[in-house]
PDB file of C-alpha atoms in Angstrom:
ATOM      1  CA  UNK A  30       0.017  -0.001  -0.040  1.00 53.00           C
ATOM      2  CA  UNK A  31       2.744   2.405   1.000  1.00 58.00           C
ATOM      3  CA  UNK A  32       4.668   1.698  -2.215  1.00 63.00           C
ATOM      4  CA  UNK A  33       1.562   2.448  -4.357  1.00 65.00           C
ATOM      5  CA  UNK A  34       0.975   5.725  -2.601  1.00 67.00           C
ATOM      6  CA  UNK A  35       4.599   6.789  -3.114  1.00 78.00           C
ATOM      7  CA  UNK A  36       4.379   5.855  -6.807  1.00 76.00           C
ATOM      8  CA  UNK A  37       1.176   7.938  -7.109  1.00 78.00           C
ATOM      9  CA  UNK A  38       2.800  10.908  -5.395  1.00 78.00           C
ATOM     10  CA  UNK A  39       5.839  10.585  -7.645  1.00 78.00           C
ATOM     11  CA  UNK A  40       3.720  10.462 -10.801  1.00 77.00           C
ATOM     12  CA  UNK A  41       1.543  13.412  -9.612  1.00 77.00           C
ATOM     13  CA  UNK A  42       4.654  15.390  -8.821  1.00 77.00           C
ATOM     14  CA  UNK A  43       6.179  14.703 -12.246  1.00 74.00           C
ATOM     15  CA  UNK A  44       2.925  15.557 -13.983  1.00 74.00           C
ATOM     16  CA  UNK A  45       2.697  18.831 -12.041  1.00 76.00           C
ATOM     17  CA  UNK A  46       6.306  19.713 -12.900  1.00 73.00           C
ATOM     18  CA  UNK A  47       5.683  18.982 -16.561  1.00 70.00           C
ATOM     19  CA  UNK A  48       2.559  21.178 -16.654  1.00 69.00           C
ATOM     20  CA  UNK A  49       4.330  24.032 -14.897  1.00 67.00           C
ATOM     21  CA  UNK A  50       7.360  23.653 -17.144  1.00 69.00           C
ATOM     22  CA  UNK A  51       5.221  23.909 -20.333  1.00 66.00           C
ATOM     23  CA  UNK A  52       3.045  26.596 -18.869  1.00 69.00           C
ATOM     24  CA  UNK A  53       6.009  28.782 -18.140  1.00 70.00           C
ATOM     25  CA  UNK A  54       8.411  27.876 -20.944  1.00 67.00           C
ATOM     26  CA  UNK A  55       6.003  27.970 -23.950  1.00 63.00           C
ATOM     27  CA  UNK A  56       4.815  31.588 -23.361  1.00 65.00           C
ATOM     28  CA  UNK A  57       8.311  32.690 -22.567  1.00 65.00           C
ATOM     29  CA  UNK A  58       9.656  31.238 -25.816  1.00 65.00           C
ATOM     30  CA  UNK A  59       6.815  32.820 -27.730  1.00 61.00           C
ATOM     31  CA  UNK A  60       7.527  36.251 -26.181  1.00 61.00           C
ATOM     32  CA  UNK A  61      11.232  35.894 -26.783  1.00 61.00           C
ATOM     33  CA  UNK A  62      10.515  35.838 -30.533  1.00 56.00           C
ATOM     34  CA  UNK A  63       8.775  39.249 -30.228  1.00 54.00           C
ATOM     35  CA  UNK A  64      11.944  41.081 -29.232  1.00 52.00           C
ATOM     36  CA  UNK A  65      15.134  41.248 -31.282  1.00 53.00           C
ATOM     37  CA  UNK A  66      18.091  39.663 -29.642  1.00 51.00           C
ATOM     38  CA  UNK A  67      21.152  41.960 -29.455  1.00 51.00           C
ATOM     39  CA  UNK A  68      24.342  40.351 -30.707  1.00 48.00           C
ATOM     40  CA  UNK A  69      27.170  40.854 -28.201  1.00 47.00           C
ATOM     41  CA  UNK A  70      30.371  42.253 -29.501  1.00 45.00           C
ATOM     42  CA  UNK A  71      33.684  40.838 -28.514  1.00 43.00           C
ATOM     43  CA  UNK A  72      34.520  43.886 -26.408  1.00 44.00           C
ATOM     44  CA  UNK A  73      31.273  43.757 -24.347  1.00 45.00           C
ATOM     45  CA  UNK A  74      30.497  40.091 -24.092  1.00 47.00           C
ATOM     46  CA  UNK A  75      31.451  38.463 -20.841  1.00 49.00           C
ATOM     47  CA  UNK A  76      32.986  35.060 -20.976  1.00 49.00           C
ATOM     48  CA  UNK A  77      30.418  32.235 -20.519  1.00 49.00           C
ATOM     49  CA  UNK A  78      30.007  31.501 -16.863  1.00 50.00           C
ATOM     50  CA  UNK A  79      32.073  34.537 -15.866  1.00 51.00           C
ATOM     51  CA  UNK A  80      31.428  36.270 -12.516  1.00 55.00           C
ATOM     52  CA  UNK A  81      30.152  39.843 -12.619  1.00 55.00           C
ATOM     53  CA  UNK A  82      33.529  41.437 -11.884  1.00 67.00           C
ATOM     54  CA  UNK A  83      35.515  38.989 -13.958  1.00 74.00           C
ATOM     55  CA  UNK A  84      35.595  41.220 -17.058  1.00 75.00           C
ATOM     56  CA  UNK A  85      36.937  44.153 -15.051  1.00 75.00           C
ATOM     57  CA  UNK A  86      39.478  41.895 -13.424  1.00 82.00           C
ATOM     58  CA  UNK A  87      40.646  40.569 -16.751  1.00 85.00           C
ATOM     59  CA  UNK A  88      40.915  44.071 -18.186  1.00 83.00           C
ATOM     60  CA  UNK A  89      42.923  45.216 -15.147  1.00 85.00           C
ATOM     61  CA  UNK A  90      45.264  42.192 -15.452  1.00 89.00           C
ATOM     62  CA  UNK A  91      45.654  42.906 -19.183  1.00 88.00           C
ATOM     63  CA  UNK A  92      46.466  46.569 -18.527  1.00 87.00           C
ATOM     64  CA  UNK A  93      48.990  45.643 -15.837  1.00 89.00           C
ATOM     65  CA  UNK A  94      50.730  43.108 -18.080  1.00 90.00           C
ATOM     66  CA  UNK A  95      50.832  45.511 -21.012  1.00 88.00           C
ATOM     67  CA  UNK A  96      52.123  48.299 -18.795  1.00 89.00           C
ATOM     68  CA  UNK A  97      54.883  46.004 -17.454  1.00 90.00           C
ATOM     69  CA  UNK A  98      55.836  44.879 -20.988  1.00 88.00           C
ATOM     70  CA  UNK A  99      55.990  48.462 -22.259  1.00 89.00           C
ATOM     71  CA  UNK A 100      57.577  49.875 -19.137  1.00 91.00           C
ATOM     72  CA  UNK A 101      54.946  52.520 -18.520  1.00 88.00           C
ATOM     73  CA  UNK A 102      52.602  53.168 -15.560  1.00 90.00           C
ATOM     74  CA  UNK A 103      49.464  51.033 -15.374  1.00 89.00           C
ATOM     75  CA  UNK A 104      47.134  54.035 -15.090  1.00 90.00           C
ATOM     76  CA  UNK A 105      48.532  55.418 -18.318  1.00 90.00           C
ATOM     77  CA  UNK A 106      47.795  52.140 -20.159  1.00 88.00           C
ATOM     78  CA  UNK A 107      44.354  51.946 -18.611  1.00 89.00           C
ATOM     79  CA  UNK A 108      43.532  55.472 -19.754  1.00 89.00           C
ATOM     80  CA  UNK A 109      44.824  54.765 -23.265  1.00 89.00           C
ATOM     81  CA  UNK A 110      42.716  51.568 -23.479  1.00 87.00           C
ATOM     82  CA  UNK A 111      39.563  53.466 -22.361  1.00 87.00           C
ATOM     83  CA  UNK A 112      40.247  56.153 -24.959  1.00 87.00           C
ATOM     84  CA  UNK A 113      40.597  53.616 -27.717  1.00 87.00           C
ATOM     85  CA  UNK A 114      37.424  51.794 -26.633  1.00 82.00           C
ATOM     86  CA  UNK A 115      35.458  55.076 -26.701  1.00 81.00           C
ATOM     87  CA  UNK A 116      36.801  55.901 -30.171  1.00 81.00           C
ATOM     88  CA  UNK A 117      35.846  52.504 -31.555  1.00 80.00           C
ATOM     89  CA  UNK A 118      32.435  52.284 -29.941  1.00 76.00           C
ATOM     90  CA  UNK A 119      29.788  52.374 -32.680  1.00 74.00           C
ATOM     91  CA  UNK A 120      27.783  55.612 -32.675  1.00 73.00           C
ATOM     92  CA  UNK A 121      24.762  54.139 -34.332  1.00 73.00           C
ATOM     93  CA  UNK A 122      24.389  51.391 -31.792  1.00 71.00           C
ATOM     94  CA  UNK A 123      21.317  52.000 -29.612  1.00 73.00           C
ATOM     95  CA  UNK A 124      21.813  52.315 -25.901  1.00 74.00           C
ATOM     96  CA  UNK A 125      20.939  49.138 -23.995  1.00 77.00           C
ATOM     97  CA  UNK A 126      17.786  49.536 -22.030  1.00 80.00           C
ATOM     98  CA  UNK A 127      18.018  49.472 -18.265  1.00 81.00           C
ATOM     99  CA  UNK A 128      16.817  46.607 -16.142  1.00 80.00           C
ATOM    100  CA  UNK A 129      13.791  48.668 -15.150  1.00 84.00           C
ATOM    101  CA  UNK A 130      12.916  49.325 -18.803  1.00 86.00           C
ATOM    102  CA  UNK A 131      13.219  45.640 -19.634  1.00 86.00           C
ATOM    103  CA  UNK A 132      11.039  44.683 -16.725  1.00 86.00           C
ATOM    104  CA  UNK A 133       8.454  47.282 -17.758  1.00 89.00           C
ATOM    105  CA  UNK A 134       8.465  45.933 -21.315  1.00 90.00           C
ATOM    106  CA  UNK A 135       8.056  42.364 -20.089  1.00 90.00           C
ATOM    107  CA  UNK A 136       5.160  43.405 -17.799  1.00 90.00           C
ATOM    108  CA  UNK A 137       3.497  45.181 -20.722  1.00 93.00           C
ATOM    109  CA  UNK A 138       3.841  42.129 -23.005  1.00 93.00           C
ATOM    110  CA  UNK A 139       2.532  39.814 -20.286  1.00 93.00           C
ATOM    111  CA  UNK A 140      -0.396  42.111 -19.555  1.00 94.00           C
ATOM    112  CA  UNK A 141      -1.236  42.133 -23.249  1.00 94.00           C
ATOM    113  CA  UNK A 142      -1.057  38.319 -23.447  1.00 93.00           C
ATOM    114  CA  UNK A 143      -3.429  38.048 -20.507  1.00 94.00           C
ATOM    115  CA  UNK A 144      -5.751  40.585 -22.107  1.00 94.00           C
ATOM    116  CA  UNK A 145      -5.640  38.659 -25.427  1.00 94.00           C
ATOM    117  CA  UNK A 146      -6.369  35.376 -23.588  1.00 93.00           C
ATOM    118  CA  UNK A 147      -2.999  33.839 -24.474  1.00 92.00           C
ATOM    119  CA  UNK A 148      -2.057  33.557 -20.800  1.00 90.00           C
ATOM    120  CA  UNK A 149      -3.825  33.469 -17.478  1.00 93.00           C
ATOM    121  CA  UNK A 150      -2.874  35.985 -14.847  1.00 93.00           C
ATOM    122  CA  UNK A 151      -1.351  33.118 -12.808  1.00 93.00           C
ATOM    123  CA  UNK A 152       0.859  32.176 -15.707  1.00 91.00           C
ATOM    124  CA  UNK A 153       1.950  35.786 -16.220  1.00 91.00           C
ATOM    125  CA  UNK A 154       2.775  36.071 -12.502  1.00 91.00           C
ATOM    126  CA  UNK A 155       4.752  32.797 -12.628  1.00 91.00           C
ATOM    127  CA  UNK A 156       6.808  34.093 -15.596  1.00 89.00           C
ATOM    128  CA  UNK A 157       7.483  37.407 -13.836  1.00 88.00           C
ATOM    129  CA  UNK A 158       8.561  35.554 -10.712  1.00 88.00           C
ATOM    130  CA  UNK A 159      10.845  33.163 -12.727  1.00 87.00           C
ATOM    131  CA  UNK A 160      12.500  36.118 -14.474  1.00 84.00           C
ATOM    132  CA  UNK A 161      13.085  37.920 -11.168  1.00 84.00           C
ATOM    133  CA  UNK A 162      14.559  34.752  -9.717  1.00 83.00           C
ATOM    134  CA  UNK A 163      17.005  34.532 -12.591  1.00 80.00           C
ATOM    135  CA  UNK A 164      15.516  31.377 -14.084  1.00 82.00           C
ATOM    136  CA  UNK A 165      15.075  33.008 -17.490  1.00 73.00           C
ATOM    137  CA  UNK A 166      17.440  35.467 -19.313  1.00 63.00           C
ATOM    138  CA  UNK A 167      16.761  39.135 -18.980  1.00 53.00           C
ATOM    139  CA  UNK A 168      15.885  39.257 -15.335  1.00 49.00           C
ATOM    140  CA  UNK A 169      17.866  40.756 -12.519  1.00 48.00           C
ATOM    141  CA  UNK A 170      20.291  37.842 -12.413  1.00 45.00           C
ATOM    142  CA  UNK A 171      19.956  36.284 -15.876  1.00 43.00           C
ATOM    143  CA  UNK A 172      22.546  36.511 -18.646  1.00 46.00           C
ATOM    144  CA  UNK A 173      21.964  39.778 -20.387  1.00 47.00           C
ATOM    145  CA  UNK A 174      20.893  41.500 -17.186  1.00 47.00           C
ATOM    146  CA  UNK A 175      23.293  43.871 -15.521  1.00 47.00           C
ATOM    147  CA  UNK A 176      25.727  41.880 -13.402  1.00 47.00           C
ATOM    148  CA  UNK A 177      25.629  38.619 -15.387  1.00 46.00           C
ATOM    149  CA  UNK A 178      24.369  35.373 -14.074  1.00 47.00           C
ATOM    150  CA  UNK A 179      24.561  36.263 -10.338  1.00 45.00           C
ATOM    151  CA  UNK A 180      24.341  40.059 -10.296  1.00 44.00           C
ATOM    152  CA  UNK A 181      21.445  41.130  -8.281  1.00 42.00           C
TER     153      UNK A 181
END
C-alpha cells in the first residue's frame, strides 16, 4: 500500500512539474521571438560563466601586463585603453535598455497576453517571478541583465 501511494505521489509530482514547465516555458519562448536579440560584440560580451567582476579583473590584469611589458605606468595604459574603446564604440548602436525598462516591457507584454487570452494571470505572475529569480534570461540575475548570471 505504501509503495503504491509513493508511486502515485511521484507520478503526480512529475505531472505537475511537466505542466508548470510547459506553462512557463512555452509563453516565454513565444515572447522571446517578439523582441530582437542583441548580438554581443567581443568587447562587451562576458566570458560564458564569468562572474560579474571577472571582465573588469581581466581588463585590469591585461592593462598591468601591458604596462609592465611596455615599461609605462598602469594608469597610463588603462587610460589609453579606455580612450581607444570610446573611439571605436559604434555611434549608431542603440543604448541598451536599463533593467527597469526591460522589466516594464516584459510586464506590458505579459499584460497584453493576459488581455488577449493567451495567458492566465497566474501564468503571467509565474513568468514574472521566474525572471526575477534569474531562471530566464533578462531578469535581474539572468545573462544579459546587469551583473551577469549572479548580479542582483
